[in-house]
Tab-separated table of N, CA and C in Angstrom:
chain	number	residue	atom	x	y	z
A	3	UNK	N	8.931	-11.649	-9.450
A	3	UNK	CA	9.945	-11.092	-8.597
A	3	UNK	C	9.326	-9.947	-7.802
A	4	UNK	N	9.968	-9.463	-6.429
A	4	UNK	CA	9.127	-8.512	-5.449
A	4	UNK	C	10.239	-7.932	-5.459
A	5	UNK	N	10.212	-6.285	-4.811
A	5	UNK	CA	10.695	-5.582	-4.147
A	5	UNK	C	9.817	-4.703	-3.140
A	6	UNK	N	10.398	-4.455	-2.276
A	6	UNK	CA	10.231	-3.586	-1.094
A	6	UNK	C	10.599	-1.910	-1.235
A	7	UNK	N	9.743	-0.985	-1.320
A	7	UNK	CA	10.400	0.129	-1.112
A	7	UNK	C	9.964	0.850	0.589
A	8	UNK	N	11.069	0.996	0.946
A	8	UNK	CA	10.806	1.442	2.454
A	8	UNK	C	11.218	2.752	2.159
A	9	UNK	N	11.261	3.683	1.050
A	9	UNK	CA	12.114	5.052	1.531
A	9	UNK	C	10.318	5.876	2.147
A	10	UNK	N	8.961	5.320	2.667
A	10	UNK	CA	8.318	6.226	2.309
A	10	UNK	C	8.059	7.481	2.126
A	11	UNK	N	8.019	7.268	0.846
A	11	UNK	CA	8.141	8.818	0.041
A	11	UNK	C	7.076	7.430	-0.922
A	12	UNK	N	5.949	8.123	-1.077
A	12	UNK	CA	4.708	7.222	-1.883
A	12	UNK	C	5.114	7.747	-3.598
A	13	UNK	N	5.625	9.152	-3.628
A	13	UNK	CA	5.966	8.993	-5.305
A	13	UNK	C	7.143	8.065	-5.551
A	14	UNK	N	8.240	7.775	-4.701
A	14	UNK	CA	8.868	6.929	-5.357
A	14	UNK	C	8.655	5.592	-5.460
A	15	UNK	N	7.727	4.725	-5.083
A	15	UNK	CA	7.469	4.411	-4.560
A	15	UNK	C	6.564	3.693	-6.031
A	16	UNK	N	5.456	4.384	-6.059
A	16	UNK	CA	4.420	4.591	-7.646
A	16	UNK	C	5.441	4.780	-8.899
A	17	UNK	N	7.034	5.294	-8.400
A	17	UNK	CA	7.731	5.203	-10.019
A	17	UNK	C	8.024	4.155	-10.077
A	18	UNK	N	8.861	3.339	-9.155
A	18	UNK	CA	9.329	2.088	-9.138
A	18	UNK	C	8.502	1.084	-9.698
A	19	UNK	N	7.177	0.979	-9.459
A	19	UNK	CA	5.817	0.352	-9.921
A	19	UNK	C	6.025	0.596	-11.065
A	20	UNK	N	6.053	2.102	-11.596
A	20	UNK	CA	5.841	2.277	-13.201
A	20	UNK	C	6.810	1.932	-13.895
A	21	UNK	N	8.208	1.928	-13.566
A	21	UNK	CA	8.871	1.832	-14.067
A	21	UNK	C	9.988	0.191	-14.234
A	22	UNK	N	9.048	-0.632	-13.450
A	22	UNK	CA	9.513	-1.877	-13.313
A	22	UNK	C	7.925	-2.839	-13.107
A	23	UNK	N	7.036	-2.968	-14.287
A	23	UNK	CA	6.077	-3.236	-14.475
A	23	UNK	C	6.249	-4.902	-14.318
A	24	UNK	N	7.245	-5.457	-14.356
A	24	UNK	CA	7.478	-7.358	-13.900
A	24	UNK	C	7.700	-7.070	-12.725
A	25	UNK	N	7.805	-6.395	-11.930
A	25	UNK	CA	8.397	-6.622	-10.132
A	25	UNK	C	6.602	-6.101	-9.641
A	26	UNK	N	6.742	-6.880	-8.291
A	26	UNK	CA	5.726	-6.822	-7.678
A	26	UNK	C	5.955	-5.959	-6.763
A	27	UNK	N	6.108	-4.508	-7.104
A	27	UNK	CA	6.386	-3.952	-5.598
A	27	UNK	C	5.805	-3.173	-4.704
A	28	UNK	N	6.190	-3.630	-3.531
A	28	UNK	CA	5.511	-3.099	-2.281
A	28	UNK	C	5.756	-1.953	-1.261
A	29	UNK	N	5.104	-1.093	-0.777
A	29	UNK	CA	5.224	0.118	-0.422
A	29	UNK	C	5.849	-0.295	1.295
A	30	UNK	N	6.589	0.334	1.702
A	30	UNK	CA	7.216	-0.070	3.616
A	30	UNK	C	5.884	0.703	4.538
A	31	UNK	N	5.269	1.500	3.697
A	31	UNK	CA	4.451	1.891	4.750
A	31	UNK	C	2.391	1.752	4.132
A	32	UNK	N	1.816	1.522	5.252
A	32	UNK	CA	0.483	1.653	5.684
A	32	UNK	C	-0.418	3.063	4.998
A	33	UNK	N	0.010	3.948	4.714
A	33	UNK	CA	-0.053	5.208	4.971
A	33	UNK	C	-0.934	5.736	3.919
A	34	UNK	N	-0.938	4.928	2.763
A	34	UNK	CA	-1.169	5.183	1.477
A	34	UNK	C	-1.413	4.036	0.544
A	35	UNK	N	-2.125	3.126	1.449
A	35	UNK	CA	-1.927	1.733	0.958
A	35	UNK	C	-2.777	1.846	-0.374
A	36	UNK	N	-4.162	2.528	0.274
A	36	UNK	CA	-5.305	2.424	-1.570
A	36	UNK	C	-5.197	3.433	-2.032
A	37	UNK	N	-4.395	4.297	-2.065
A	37	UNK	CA	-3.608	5.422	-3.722
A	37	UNK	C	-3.152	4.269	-4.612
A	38	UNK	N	-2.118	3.672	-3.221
A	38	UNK	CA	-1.210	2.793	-4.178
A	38	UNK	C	-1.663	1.455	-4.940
A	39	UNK	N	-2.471	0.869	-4.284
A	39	UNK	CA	-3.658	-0.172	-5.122
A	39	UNK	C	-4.163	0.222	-6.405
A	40	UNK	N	-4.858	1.486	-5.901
A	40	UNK	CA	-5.269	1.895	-7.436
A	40	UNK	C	-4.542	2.359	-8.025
A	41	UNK	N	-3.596	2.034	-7.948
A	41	UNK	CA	-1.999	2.608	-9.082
A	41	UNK	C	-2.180	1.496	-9.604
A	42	UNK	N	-2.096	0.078	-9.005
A	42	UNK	CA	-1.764	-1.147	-9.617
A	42	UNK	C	-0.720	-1.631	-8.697
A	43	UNK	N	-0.316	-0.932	-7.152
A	43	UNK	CA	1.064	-1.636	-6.456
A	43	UNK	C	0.674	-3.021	-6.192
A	44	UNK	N	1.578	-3.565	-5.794
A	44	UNK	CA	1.118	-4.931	-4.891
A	44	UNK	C	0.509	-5.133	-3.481
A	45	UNK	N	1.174	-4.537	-2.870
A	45	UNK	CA	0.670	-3.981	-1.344
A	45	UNK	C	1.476	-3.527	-0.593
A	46	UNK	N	1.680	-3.691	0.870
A	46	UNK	CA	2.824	-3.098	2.069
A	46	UNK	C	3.459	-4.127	2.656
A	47	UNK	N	4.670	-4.080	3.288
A	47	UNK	CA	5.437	-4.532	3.733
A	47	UNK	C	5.240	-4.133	5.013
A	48	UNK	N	4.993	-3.976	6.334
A	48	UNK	CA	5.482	-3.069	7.364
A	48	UNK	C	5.835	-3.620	8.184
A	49	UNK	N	6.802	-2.918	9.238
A	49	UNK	CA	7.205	-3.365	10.695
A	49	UNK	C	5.959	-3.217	11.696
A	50	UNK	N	4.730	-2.503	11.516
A	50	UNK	CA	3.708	-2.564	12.267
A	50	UNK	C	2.125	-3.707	11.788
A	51	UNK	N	2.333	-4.432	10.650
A	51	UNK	CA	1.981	-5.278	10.046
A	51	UNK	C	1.247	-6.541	11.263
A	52	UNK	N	2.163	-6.877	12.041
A	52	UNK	CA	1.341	-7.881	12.986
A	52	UNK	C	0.057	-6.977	13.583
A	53	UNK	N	0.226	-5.607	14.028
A	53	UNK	CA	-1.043	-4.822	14.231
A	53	UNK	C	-1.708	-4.515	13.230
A	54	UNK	N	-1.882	-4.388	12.112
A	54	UNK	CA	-2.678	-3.637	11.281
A	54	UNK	C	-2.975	-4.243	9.800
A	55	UNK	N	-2.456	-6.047	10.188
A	55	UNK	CA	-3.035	-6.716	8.899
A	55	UNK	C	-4.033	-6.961	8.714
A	56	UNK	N	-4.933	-6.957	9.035
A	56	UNK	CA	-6.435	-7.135	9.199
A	56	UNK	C	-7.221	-6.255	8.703
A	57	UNK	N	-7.190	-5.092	9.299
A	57	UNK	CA	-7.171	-3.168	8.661
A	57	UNK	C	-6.571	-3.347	7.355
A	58	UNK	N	-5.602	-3.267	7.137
A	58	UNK	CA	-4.702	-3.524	5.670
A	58	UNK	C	-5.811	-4.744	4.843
A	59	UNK	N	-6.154	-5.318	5.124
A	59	UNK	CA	-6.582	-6.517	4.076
A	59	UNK	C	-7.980	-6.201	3.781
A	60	UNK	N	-8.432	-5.264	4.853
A	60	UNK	CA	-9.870	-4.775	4.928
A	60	UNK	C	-9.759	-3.806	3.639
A	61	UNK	N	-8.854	-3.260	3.768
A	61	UNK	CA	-8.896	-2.317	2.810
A	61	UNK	C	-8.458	-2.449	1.312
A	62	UNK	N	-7.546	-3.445	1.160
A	62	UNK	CA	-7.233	-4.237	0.024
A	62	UNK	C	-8.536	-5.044	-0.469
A	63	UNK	N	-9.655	-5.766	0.487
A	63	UNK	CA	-10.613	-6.307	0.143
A	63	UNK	C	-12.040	-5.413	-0.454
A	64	UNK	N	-11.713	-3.910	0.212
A	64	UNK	CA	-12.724	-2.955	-0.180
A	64	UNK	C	-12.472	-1.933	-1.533
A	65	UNK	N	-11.314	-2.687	-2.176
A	65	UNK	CA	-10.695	-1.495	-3.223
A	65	UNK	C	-12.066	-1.878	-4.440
A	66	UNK	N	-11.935	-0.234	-4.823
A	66	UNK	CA	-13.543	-0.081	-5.877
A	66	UNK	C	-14.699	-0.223	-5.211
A	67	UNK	N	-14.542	-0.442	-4.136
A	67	UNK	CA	-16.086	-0.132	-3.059
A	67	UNK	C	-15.814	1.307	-2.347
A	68	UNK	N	-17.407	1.857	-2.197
A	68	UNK	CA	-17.734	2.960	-1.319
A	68	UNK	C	-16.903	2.267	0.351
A	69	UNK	N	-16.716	1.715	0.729
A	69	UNK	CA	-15.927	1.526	2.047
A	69	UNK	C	-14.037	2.107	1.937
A	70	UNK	N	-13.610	1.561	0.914
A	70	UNK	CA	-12.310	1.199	0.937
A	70	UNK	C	-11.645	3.130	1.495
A	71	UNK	N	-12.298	4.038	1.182
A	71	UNK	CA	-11.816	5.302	1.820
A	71	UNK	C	-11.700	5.709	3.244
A	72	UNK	N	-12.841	4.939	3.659
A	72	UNK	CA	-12.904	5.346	5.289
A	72	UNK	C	-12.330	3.989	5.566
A	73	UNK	N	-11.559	2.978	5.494
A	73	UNK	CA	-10.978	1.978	5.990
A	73	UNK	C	-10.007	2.527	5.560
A	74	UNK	N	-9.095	3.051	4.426
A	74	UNK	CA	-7.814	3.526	4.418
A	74	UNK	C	-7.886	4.937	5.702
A	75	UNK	N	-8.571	5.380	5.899
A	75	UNK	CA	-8.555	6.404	6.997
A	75	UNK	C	-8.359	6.036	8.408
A	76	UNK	N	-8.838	5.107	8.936
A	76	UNK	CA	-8.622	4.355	9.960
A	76	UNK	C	-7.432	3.855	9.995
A	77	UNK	N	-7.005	2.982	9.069
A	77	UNK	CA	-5.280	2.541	8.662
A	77	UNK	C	-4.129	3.402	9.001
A	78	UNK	N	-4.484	4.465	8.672
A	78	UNK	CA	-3.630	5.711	8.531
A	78	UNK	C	-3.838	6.063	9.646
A	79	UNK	N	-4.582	6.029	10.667
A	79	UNK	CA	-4.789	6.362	11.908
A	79	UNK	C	-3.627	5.676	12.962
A	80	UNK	N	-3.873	4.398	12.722
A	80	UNK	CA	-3.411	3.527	13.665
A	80	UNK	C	-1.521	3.579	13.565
């Protein structure tokens, strides 16, 4: 099962995760995508998503690599 949290606010965001460990849930914003990876989230949802899935997946693909920081920086840029 998924949920969406769009309030971004990234701590609530990481409780919902903790606190509903069967739901797959996903953050509404870009912003904070690999904090939230290495929490264990699922990923993002966004309304700017047709621009920045690529960036987003770059950075989902670089999590635990020396890259994945300066690709979440760029993300957060755009």
């Amino acid at each position: 099962m998924d949920i969406k949290d769009s309030t971004n606010d990234e701590e609530h965001t990481k409780m919902l995760n903790k606190l509903f460990p069967s739901l797959d849930v996903y953050s509404g914003s870009e912003k904070y995508l690999l904090d939230y990876l290495n929490d264990g989230g699922a990923s993002c949802i966004t309304g700017t998503m047709n621009i920045t899935a690529r960036l987003a997946s770059c950075v989902r693909d670089a999590l635990g690599t020396s890259d994945a920081e300066a690709l979440q920086k760029r993300l957060s840029q755009v």
